[in-house]
mmCIF file of C-alpha atoms and ligand atoms in Angstrom:
data_model
loop_
_atom_site.group_PDB
_atom_site.id
_atom_site.type_symbol
_atom_site.label_atom_id
_atom_site.label_comp_id
_atom_site.label_asym_id
_atom_site.label_seq_id
_atom_site.Cartn_x
_atom_site.Cartn_y
_atom_site.Cartn_z
ATOM 1 C CA MET M 20 -37.161 -17.978 12.836
ATOM 2 C CA ARG M 21 -39.648 -15.610 11.464
ATOM 3 C CA VAL M 22 -40.686 -12.898 14.304
ATOM 4 C CA LEU M 23 -43.190 -10.316 13.982
ATOM 5 C CA ILE M 24 -42.695 -6.970 15.452
ATOM 6 C CA ALA M 25 -45.978 -4.756 15.813
ATOM 7 C CA GLY M 26 -45.445 -0.944 16.975
ATOM 8 C CA ALA M 27 -42.037 -1.198 15.009
ATOM 9 C CA HIS M 28 -41.726 2.546 14.623
ATOM 10 C CA GLY M 29 -41.800 3.405 18.616
ATOM 11 C CA GLN M 30 -38.738 3.566 20.711
ATOM 12 C CA VAL M 31 -38.807 0.143 21.697
ATOM 13 C CA GLY M 32 -39.420 -1.315 18.373
ATOM 14 C CA HIS M 33 -36.701 0.664 16.672
ATOM 15 C CA GLU M 34 -34.332 -1.151 19.370
ATOM 16 C CA LEU M 35 -35.690 -4.234 18.245
ATOM 17 C CA LEU M 36 -34.429 -3.585 14.738
ATOM 18 C CA ARG M 37 -31.329 -2.638 15.901
ATOM 19 C CA PHE M 38 -30.576 -5.858 17.844
ATOM 20 C CA ALA M 39 -32.273 -8.768 16.140
ATOM 21 C CA PRO M 40 -30.056 -11.601 16.354
ATOM 22 C CA ASP M 41 -28.731 -13.834 13.426
ATOM 23 C CA GLY M 42 -31.153 -16.279 12.186
ATOM 24 C CA CYS M 43 -34.121 -14.400 13.154
ATOM 25 C CA GLU M 44 -36.227 -13.011 9.925
ATOM 26 C CA VAL M 45 -37.762 -9.853 11.347
ATOM 27 C CA VAL M 46 -41.239 -8.642 9.663
ATOM 28 C CA ALA M 47 -41.448 -5.115 11.411
ATOM 29 C CA LEU M 48 -44.866 -3.396 10.886
ATOM 30 C CA GLY M 49 -45.876 0.237 12.178
ATOM 31 C CA SER M 50 -49.541 1.347 12.625
ATOM 32 C CA ALA M 51 -49.966 2.061 8.960
ATOM 33 C CA GLU M 52 -49.314 -1.500 8.101
ATOM 34 C CA LEU M 53 -50.642 -3.386 11.218
ATOM 35 C CA ASP M 54 -53.431 -1.358 13.136
ATOM 36 C CA ILE M 55 -53.698 -3.580 16.286
ATOM 37 C CA THR M 56 -57.291 -1.784 17.196
ATOM 38 C CA ASN M 57 -58.628 -3.550 13.810
ATOM 39 C CA ALA M 58 -59.475 -6.871 14.710
ATOM 40 C CA GLN M 59 -59.551 -8.391 10.962
ATOM 41 C CA GLN M 60 -56.578 -6.477 9.863
ATOM 42 C CA VAL M 61 -54.728 -8.299 12.805
ATOM 43 C CA ALA M 62 -56.078 -11.703 11.879
ATOM 44 C CA LYS M 63 -55.172 -11.292 8.076
ATOM 45 C CA VAL M 64 -51.787 -9.879 8.276
ATOM 46 C CA VAL M 65 -50.703 -12.741 11.129
ATOM 47 C CA GLU M 66 -52.050 -15.185 8.797
ATOM 48 C CA ARG M 67 -50.499 -14.327 5.918
ATOM 49 C CA LEU M 68 -46.836 -14.138 7.792
ATOM 50 C CA ARG M 69 -47.184 -16.747 9.883
ATOM 51 C CA PRO M 70 -44.698 -15.860 12.289
ATOM 52 C CA GLN M 71 -43.172 -18.231 14.820
ATOM 53 C CA LEU M 72 -43.502 -15.501 17.557
ATOM 54 C CA ILE M 73 -44.934 -11.964 17.827
ATOM 55 C CA ILE M 74 -43.572 -9.310 19.725
ATOM 56 C CA ASN M 75 -45.823 -6.468 20.337
ATOM 57 C CA ALA M 76 -44.206 -2.931 21.097
ATOM 58 C CA ALA M 77 -47.520 -1.042 19.921
ATOM 59 C CA ALA M 78 -49.266 0.740 22.628
ATOM 60 C CA TYR M 79 -50.863 3.992 22.991
ATOM 61 C CA THR M 80 -48.365 5.525 25.587
ATOM 62 C CA ALA M 81 -49.642 9.408 25.836
ATOM 63 C CA VAL M 82 -50.267 8.875 29.348
ATOM 64 C CA ASP M 83 -51.677 12.509 30.020
ATOM 65 C CA LYS M 84 -53.682 12.601 26.801
ATOM 66 C CA ALA M 85 -55.359 9.279 27.596
ATOM 67 C CA GLU M 86 -57.021 10.969 30.316
ATOM 68 C CA SER M 87 -59.225 13.103 27.718
ATOM 69 C CA GLU M 88 -59.428 10.448 24.932
ATOM 70 C CA PRO M 89 -59.825 7.133 27.347
ATOM 71 C CA GLU M 90 -61.677 5.184 24.288
ATOM 72 C CA ARG M 91 -58.515 5.671 22.194
ATOM 73 C CA ALA M 92 -56.239 4.381 25.264
ATOM 74 C CA TRP M 93 -58.745 1.234 25.869
ATOM 75 C CA ALA M 94 -58.951 0.273 22.078
ATOM 76 C CA VAL M 95 -55.195 0.406 21.379
ATOM 77 C CA ASN M 96 -53.821 -1.087 24.924
ATOM 78 C CA ARG M 97 -56.623 -3.506 25.887
ATOM 79 C CA ASP M 98 -58.576 -4.370 22.532
ATOM 80 C CA GLY M 99 -55.749 -4.490 20.392
ATOM 81 C CA ILE M 100 -53.736 -6.734 22.600
ATOM 82 C CA ALA M 101 -57.058 -8.825 22.773
ATOM 83 C CA HIS M 102 -56.780 -9.218 18.591
ATOM 84 C CA LEU M 103 -53.288 -10.307 18.534
ATOM 85 C CA ALA M 104 -53.804 -12.891 21.565
ATOM 86 C CA GLN M 105 -56.726 -14.137 20.049
ATOM 87 C CA THR M 106 -55.181 -14.666 16.737
ATOM 88 C CA ALA M 107 -51.847 -15.895 18.065
ATOM 89 C CA GLU M 108 -53.754 -18.463 20.309
ATOM 90 C CA ARG M 109 -55.617 -19.940 17.099
ATOM 91 C CA LEU M 110 -52.421 -20.277 15.068
ATOM 92 C CA GLY M 111 -50.098 -21.442 18.046
ATOM 93 C CA ILE M 112 -48.142 -18.507 17.882
ATOM 94 C CA PRO M 113 -46.496 -17.211 21.227
ATOM 95 C CA ILE M 114 -46.337 -13.455 22.227
ATOM 96 C CA PHE M 115 -43.985 -11.271 23.642
ATOM 97 C CA HIS M 116 -45.852 -7.991 25.128
ATOM 98 C CA ILE M 117 -44.676 -4.821 26.834
ATOM 99 C CA SER M 118 -46.436 -3.163 30.024
ATOM 100 C CA THR M 119 -45.477 -1.000 32.537
ATOM 101 C CA ASP M 120 -45.276 -0.026 36.081
ATOM 102 C CA TYR M 121 -48.252 2.137 35.991
ATOM 103 C CA VAL M 122 -50.165 -0.794 36.798
ATOM 104 C CA PHE M 123 -49.312 -0.065 40.243
ATOM 105 C CA ALA M 124 -50.829 2.700 42.580
ATOM 106 C CA GLY M 125 -47.510 3.720 43.386
ATOM 107 C CA ASP M 126 -47.635 3.690 47.125
ATOM 108 C CA ALA M 127 -45.466 1.055 48.327
ATOM 109 C CA SER M 128 -41.840 1.478 49.686
ATOM 110 C CA GLU M 129 -40.530 -1.964 48.650
ATOM 111 C CA PRO M 130 -39.782 -2.828 45.051
ATOM 112 C CA TYR M 131 -42.840 -4.086 43.468
ATOM 113 C CA ARG M 132 -42.963 -7.991 42.643
ATOM 114 C CA GLU M 133 -44.913 -9.844 40.072
ATOM 115 C CA THR M 134 -47.443 -10.971 42.698
ATOM 116 C CA ASP M 135 -48.180 -7.367 44.192
ATOM 117 C CA PRO M 136 -51.553 -6.071 43.839
ATOM 118 C CA THR M 137 -52.169 -3.804 40.770
ATOM 119 C CA GLY M 138 -53.951 -0.529 41.366
ATOM 120 C CA PRO M 139 -53.911 1.867 38.252
ATOM 121 C CA THR M 140 -54.563 5.524 39.193
ATOM 122 C CA GLY M 141 -55.199 6.706 35.631
ATOM 123 C CA VAL M 142 -56.378 5.548 32.260
ATOM 124 C CA TYR M 143 -53.333 4.703 30.545
ATOM 125 C CA GLY M 144 -52.160 2.336 33.628
ATOM 126 C CA ALA M 145 -55.787 0.568 33.619
ATOM 127 C CA SER M 146 -55.692 0.377 30.005
ATOM 128 C CA LYS M 147 -52.602 -1.450 29.735
ATOM 129 C CA LEU M 148 -53.607 -3.620 32.754
ATOM 130 C CA GLY M 149 -56.506 -4.301 30.565
ATOM 131 C CA GLY M 150 -54.080 -5.360 27.968
ATOM 132 C CA GLU M 151 -52.322 -7.739 30.214
ATOM 133 C CA LEU M 152 -55.444 -9.719 31.316
ATOM 134 C CA GLU M 153 -56.543 -10.369 27.965
ATOM 135 C CA LEU M 154 -53.268 -11.504 27.229
ATOM 136 C CA VAL M 155 -53.467 -13.785 29.711
ATOM 137 C CA ALA M 156 -57.040 -15.079 29.134
ATOM 138 C CA ASN M 157 -56.533 -15.300 25.446
ATOM 139 C CA CYS M 158 -53.010 -16.874 24.668
ATOM 140 C CA SER M 159 -51.508 -19.152 26.849
ATOM 141 C CA GLU M 160 -47.873 -19.173 25.615
ATOM 142 C CA HIS M 161 -47.008 -15.281 26.537
ATOM 143 C CA ILE M 162 -44.542 -13.393 28.043
ATOM 144 C CA ILE M 163 -45.466 -9.863 29.667
ATOM 145 C CA LEU M 164 -42.083 -7.545 30.424
ATOM 146 C CA ARG M 165 -43.373 -4.782 32.612
ATOM 147 C CA THR M 166 -40.921 -1.975 32.614
ATOM 148 C CA SER M 167 -40.620 1.591 33.461
ATOM 149 C CA TRP M 168 -39.322 4.976 32.585
ATOM 150 C CA VAL M 169 -38.325 4.155 29.154
ATOM 151 C CA PHE M 170 -35.425 6.271 27.224
ATOM 152 C CA GLY M 171 -33.547 6.103 24.061
ATOM 153 C CA ALA M 172 -32.185 7.951 20.915
ATOM 154 C CA HIS M 173 -35.107 7.382 18.969
ATOM 155 C CA GLY M 174 -38.550 8.814 19.855
ATOM 156 C CA ASN M 175 -39.394 11.027 22.613
ATOM 157 C CA ASN M 176 -38.564 10.699 26.430
ATOM 158 C CA PHE M 177 -37.157 12.426 29.272
ATOM 159 C CA VAL M 178 -33.683 12.233 28.167
ATOM 160 C CA LYS M 179 -34.305 14.123 25.122
ATOM 161 C CA THR M 180 -36.698 16.387 26.967
ATOM 162 C CA MET M 181 -34.105 17.470 29.628
ATOM 163 C CA LEU M 182 -31.544 18.082 26.732
ATOM 164 C CA ARG M 183 -33.839 20.418 25.087
ATOM 165 C CA LEU M 184 -34.580 22.129 28.016
ATOM 166 C CA GLY M 185 -30.881 22.222 29.334
ATOM 167 C CA ARG M 186 -30.209 24.098 26.025
ATOM 168 C CA GLU M 187 -33.084 26.640 26.288
ATOM 169 C CA ARG M 188 -33.062 27.399 29.898
ATOM 170 C CA GLU M 189 -30.353 28.138 32.759
ATOM 171 C CA GLU M 190 -32.322 26.799 35.305
ATOM 172 C CA LEU M 191 -35.268 24.281 35.549
ATOM 173 C CA GLY M 192 -37.303 22.366 38.424
ATOM 174 C CA VAL M 193 -37.574 18.407 38.098
ATOM 175 C CA VAL M 194 -39.647 16.510 40.296
ATOM 176 C CA ALA M 195 -37.887 14.848 43.191
ATOM 177 C CA ASP M 196 -40.405 12.869 45.184
ATOM 178 C CA GLN M 197 -41.333 10.110 42.378
ATOM 179 C CA ARG M 198 -38.882 7.389 42.493
ATOM 180 C CA GLY M 199 -38.255 4.634 39.734
ATOM 181 C CA CYS M 200 -35.981 2.891 37.486
ATOM 182 C CA PRO M 201 -35.014 4.344 34.115
ATOM 183 C CA THR M 202 -35.013 1.712 31.424
ATOM 184 C CA SER M 203 -33.099 2.157 27.897
ATOM 185 C CA ALA M 204 -35.309 0.833 25.251
ATOM 186 C CA ALA M 205 -32.165 -0.923 23.877
ATOM 187 C CA SER M 206 -31.789 -3.152 27.240
ATOM 188 C CA ILE M 207 -35.732 -3.947 26.738
ATOM 189 C CA ALA M 208 -35.049 -4.997 23.104
ATOM 190 C CA ARG M 209 -31.636 -6.954 24.114
ATOM 191 C CA ALA M 210 -33.959 -8.776 27.146
ATOM 192 C CA LEU M 211 -36.390 -9.671 24.418
ATOM 193 C CA TRP M 212 -34.210 -10.760 21.985
ATOM 194 C CA ALA M 213 -32.453 -13.080 24.674
ATOM 195 C CA LEU M 214 -35.704 -14.601 25.500
ATOM 196 C CA ALA M 215 -36.504 -14.778 21.907
ATOM 197 C CA VAL M 216 -33.494 -17.010 21.284
ATOM 198 C CA GLN M 217 -33.965 -19.109 24.604
ATOM 199 C CA TYR M 218 -37.549 -19.997 23.122
ATOM 200 C CA ARG M 219 -35.957 -20.812 19.592
ATOM 201 C CA GLU M 220 -33.425 -23.296 21.014
ATOM 202 C CA HIS M 221 -35.824 -24.857 23.763
ATOM 203 C CA GLY M 222 -39.176 -24.743 21.778
ATOM 204 C CA SER M 223 -40.755 -23.343 25.127
ATOM 205 C CA LEU M 224 -40.088 -20.747 27.962
ATOM 206 C CA GLN M 225 -41.188 -20.179 31.397
ATOM 207 C CA TRP M 226 -44.164 -18.129 30.237
ATOM 208 C CA GLY M 227 -45.777 -15.549 32.346
ATOM 209 C CA LEU M 228 -45.465 -12.101 33.915
ATOM 210 C CA TYR M 229 -42.114 -10.459 34.550
ATOM 211 C CA HIS M 230 -40.566 -6.999 35.850
ATOM 212 C CA PHE M 231 -37.495 -5.749 33.883
ATOM 213 C CA SER M 232 -35.951 -2.036 34.482
ATOM 214 C CA GLY M 233 -32.819 -0.515 34.679
ATOM 215 C CA THR M 234 -31.178 -0.155 37.851
ATOM 216 C CA PRO M 235 -30.233 1.392 40.509
ATOM 217 C CA ALA M 236 -33.487 3.200 41.320
ATOM 218 C CA CYS M 237 -33.557 6.932 41.388
ATOM 219 C CA THR M 238 -35.828 10.250 41.600
ATOM 220 C CA TRP M 239 -36.519 12.101 38.013
ATOM 221 C CA HIS M 240 -34.298 14.855 39.875
ATOM 222 C CA GLU M 241 -31.577 12.465 40.290
ATOM 223 C CA PHE M 242 -32.136 11.373 36.380
ATOM 224 C CA ALA M 243 -32.024 14.708 35.259
ATOM 225 C CA LEU M 244 -28.568 15.869 37.152
ATOM 226 C CA GLU M 245 -26.825 12.385 35.407
ATOM 227 C CA ILE M 246 -28.067 13.493 32.200
ATOM 228 C CA PHE M 247 -26.645 17.051 32.269
ATOM 229 C CA ARG M 248 -23.271 15.835 33.986
ATOM 230 C CA GLN M 249 -23.004 13.344 31.260
ATOM 231 C CA ALA M 250 -24.149 15.399 28.467
ATOM 232 C CA HIS M 251 -21.904 18.132 29.567
ATOM 233 C CA ALA M 252 -19.024 15.789 29.498
ATOM 234 C CA LEU M 253 -19.687 14.507 25.885
ATOM 235 C CA SER M 254 -19.919 18.453 24.934
ATOM 236 C CA LEU M 255 -23.645 17.775 23.823
ATOM 237 C CA LEU M 256 -24.409 20.766 26.220
ATOM 238 C CA GLU M 257 -22.181 23.974 26.686
ATOM 239 C CA ARG M 258 -23.059 24.351 30.422
ATOM 240 C CA VAL M 259 -25.184 22.405 33.154
ATOM 241 C CA PRO M 260 -28.324 24.250 34.188
ATOM 242 C CA LEU M 261 -29.343 24.792 37.665
ATOM 243 C CA VAL M 262 -31.766 21.665 38.393
ATOM 244 C CA ARG M 263 -34.312 22.316 41.349
ATOM 245 C CA ALA M 264 -35.704 20.005 43.164
ATOM 246 C CA ILE M 265 -39.625 20.482 43.171
ATOM 247 C CA CYS M 266 -42.618 18.109 44.495
ATOM 248 C CA THR M 267 -45.242 16.503 42.479
ATOM 249 C CA ALA M 268 -47.402 18.963 43.588
ATOM 250 C CA ASP M 269 -45.814 21.797 42.137
ATOM 251 C CA TYR M 270 -46.076 20.062 38.386
ATOM 252 C CA PRO M 271 -49.479 19.281 38.105
ATOM 253 C CA THR M 272 -50.473 16.787 35.257
ATOM 254 C CA PRO M 273 -53.763 15.502 34.098
ATOM 255 C CA ALA M 274 -52.736 12.181 35.043
ATOM 256 C CA THR M 275 -51.437 11.273 38.516
ATOM 257 C CA ARG M 276 -47.810 9.801 38.204
ATOM 258 C CA PRO M 277 -47.138 6.842 40.702
ATOM 259 C CA ALA M 278 -44.719 8.177 43.606
ATOM 260 C CA TRP M 279 -43.176 4.523 43.891
ATOM 261 C CA SER M 280 -42.271 2.825 40.557
ATOM 262 C CA VAL M 281 -39.502 0.678 41.460
ATOM 263 C CA LEU M 282 -40.015 -2.884 40.104
ATOM 264 C CA ASP M 283 -38.210 -6.087 41.605
ATOM 265 C CA CYS M 284 -36.879 -7.735 38.782
ATOM 266 C CA ALA M 285 -35.545 -10.798 40.518
ATOM 267 C CA LYS M 286 -37.787 -13.335 38.786
ATOM 268 C CA LEU M 287 -36.626 -12.434 35.465
ATOM 269 C CA ARG M 288 -32.919 -12.939 36.703
ATOM 270 C CA GLU M 289 -33.539 -16.159 38.514
ATOM 271 C CA THR M 290 -36.037 -18.231 36.117
ATOM 272 C CA LEU M 291 -34.423 -16.849 32.775
ATOM 273 C CA GLY M 292 -31.225 -15.468 33.335
ATOM 274 C CA ILE M 293 -31.644 -12.010 32.294
ATOM 275 C CA ALA M 294 -29.879 -8.939 34.083
ATOM 276 C CA GLN M 295 -30.661 -5.555 34.838
ATOM 277 C CA ALA M 296 -28.457 -2.912 32.953
ATOM 278 C CA ASP M 297 -27.156 -0.120 35.041
ATOM 279 C CA TRP M 298 -29.348 2.792 33.337
ATOM 280 C CA ARG M 299 -26.036 5.373 33.707
ATOM 281 C CA GLU M 300 -24.026 3.053 31.300
ATOM 282 C CA GLU M 301 -27.043 2.750 28.917
ATOM 283 C CA LEU M 302 -27.900 6.639 29.031
ATOM 284 C CA ALA M 303 -24.043 7.234 28.379
ATOM 285 C CA GLN M 304 -24.433 5.028 25.054
ATOM 286 C CA VAL M 305 -27.661 6.843 24.216
ATOM 287 C CA LEU M 306 -25.946 10.130 24.366
ATOM 288 C CA ARG M 307 -23.093 9.122 22.551
ATOM 289 C CA GLU M 308 -25.829 8.115 19.666
ATOM 290 C CA LEU M 309 -27.184 11.542 20.124
ATOM 291 C CA ALA M 310 -23.685 12.944 19.906
HETATM 292 N N1 NAP T 10 -42.204 5.087 27.276
HETATM 293 C C1 NAP T 10 -42.233 4.795 28.654
HETATM 294 O O1 NAP T 10 -41.672 5.619 29.408
HETATM 295 C C2 NAP T 10 -42.920 3.202 29.098
HETATM 296 C C3 NAP T 10 -42.835 2.911 30.230
HETATM 297 C C4 NAP T 10 -43.308 1.836 30.604
HETATM 298 C C5 NAP T 10 -43.742 0.775 29.826
HETATM 299 N N2 NAP T 10 -43.816 1.238 28.540
HETATM 300 C C6 NAP T 10 -44.371 0.488 27.550
HETATM 301 O O2 NAP T 10 -43.388 0.068 26.430
HETATM 302 C C7 NAP T 10 -43.914 -0.218 25.474
HETATM 303 C C8 NAP T 10 -43.142 0.353 24.171
HETATM 304 O O3 NAP T 10 -43.412 1.839 24.385
HETATM 305 P P1 NAP T 10 -42.697 2.701 23.505
HETATM 306 O O4 NAP T 10 -42.037 3.834 24.518
HETATM 307 O O5 NAP T 10 -41.697 2.074 22.588
HETATM 308 O O6 NAP T 10 -43.614 3.477 22.934
HETATM 309 P P2 NAP T 10 -43.820 4.856 21.572
HETATM 310 O O7 NAP T 10 -42.632 5.142 21.374
HETATM 311 O O8 NAP T 10 -44.918 5.598 21.903
HETATM 312 O O9 NAP T 10 -44.478 3.464 20.403
HETATM 313 C C9 NAP T 10 -45.717 2.901 20.257
HETATM 314 C C10 NAP T 10 -45.801 2.544 19.025
HETATM 315 O O10 NAP T 10 -46.995 1.627 19.250
HETATM 316 C C11 NAP T 10 -47.542 2.321 17.994
HETATM 317 N N3 NAP T 10 -48.982 2.407 17.810
HETATM 318 C C12 NAP T 10 -49.778 2.724 18.481
HETATM 319 N N4 NAP T 10 -51.164 2.549 18.171
HETATM 320 C C13 NAP T 10 -50.979 1.539 17.394
HETATM 321 C C14 NAP T 10 -52.086 0.871 16.704
HETATM 322 N N5 NAP T 10 -53.479 1.148 16.778
HETATM 323 N N6 NAP T 10 -51.636 -0.242 16.134
HETATM 324 C C15 NAP T 10 -50.260 -0.310 15.928
HETATM 325 N N7 NAP T 10 -49.305 0.343 16.352
HETATM 326 C C16 NAP T 10 -49.644 1.247 17.225
HETATM 327 C C17 NAP T 10 -47.326 3.822 17.549
HETATM 328 O O11 NAP T 10 -47.303 3.954 16.073
HETATM 329 P P3 NAP T 10 -47.998 5.123 15.583
HETATM 330 O O12 NAP T 10 -47.037 6.401 16.234
HETATM 331 O O13 NAP T 10 -47.654 5.129 14.165
HETATM 332 O O14 NAP T 10 -49.342 5.531 16.215
HETATM 333 C C18 NAP T 10 -45.973 3.592 18.103
HETATM 334 O O15 NAP T 10 -44.973 3.647 17.210
HETATM 335 C C19 NAP T 10 -45.292 -0.048 25.407
HETATM 336 O O16 NAP T 10 -46.208 -1.108 25.814
HETATM 337 C C20 NAP T 10 -45.521 0.961 26.629
HETATM 338 O O17 NAP T 10 -46.728 0.808 27.458
HETATM 339 C C21 NAP T 10 -43.166 2.403 28.068
#
């Protein structure tokens, strides 16, 4: 099965290449080879390659910057998905796409289900929701995997920021009133490939929208404490810094963050047999890679 990966040089794209199963011919393209904002290029590249499946890991992911350059965020996260979806539908190719917990308002107290109303509070979340809607409207065979708090050894993420700050500072403040689910890029890649293998074996899937994140839920503060604990045990850090619990209001950012980002992942488990990974074990793997 030939699989085209768009956005192949990002965190998830990188892990998709690492975990590609036997028997899949992977064509991995970065934005230089396939710019999803360019409708003509999307049509031309997909027509030439004729993949049996497209996995889209391309996105505009700069949450704060999106507030000051919304046109770019919408161009990639909504229009880019529309281009992929229209071409894929015309050629009969399914798309696996990744979306985000930021489509929700973040004011819930129970884990979000796929059927819960959305209500993004910033440009990034709104543009990602726009992409979901384009995919649903234009490509009948699609999987949308909403995920959250992505980390890995490759690319920029909270784990790598904490390791840097932990080396530079003796003390730091980390937000303790936002709750979510850290998710390793590797676990997302493995989930997507498991779905790809199911599709290859059965020629179809239960298409639709699914939530997928790591478990258990925690705050950024708890996540930071675990990063420092494990990094110190692996000698990645000489000493564990003092981590103060602070409030969102103490750490103002251009884009508001959801206070509650916990995703209910039961549908994916019950429908397609994909279980959540424990992010603490995934973190250990990432730290070993970094060591
Ligand atoms: N990171 C998180 O915490 C998080 C949380 C929830 C959901 N997600 C979702 O998970 C998915 C993967 O995220 P990630 O963390 O792997 O993102 P990432 O590391 O920022 O990678 C995104 C990739 O998209 C590429 N890209 C940007 N504009 C493009 C364009 N016009 N055409 C083609 N490629 C383009 C980028 O390439 P260039 O650098 O060359 O532009 C980059 O390699 C995204 O859909 C994201 O919204 C992420």
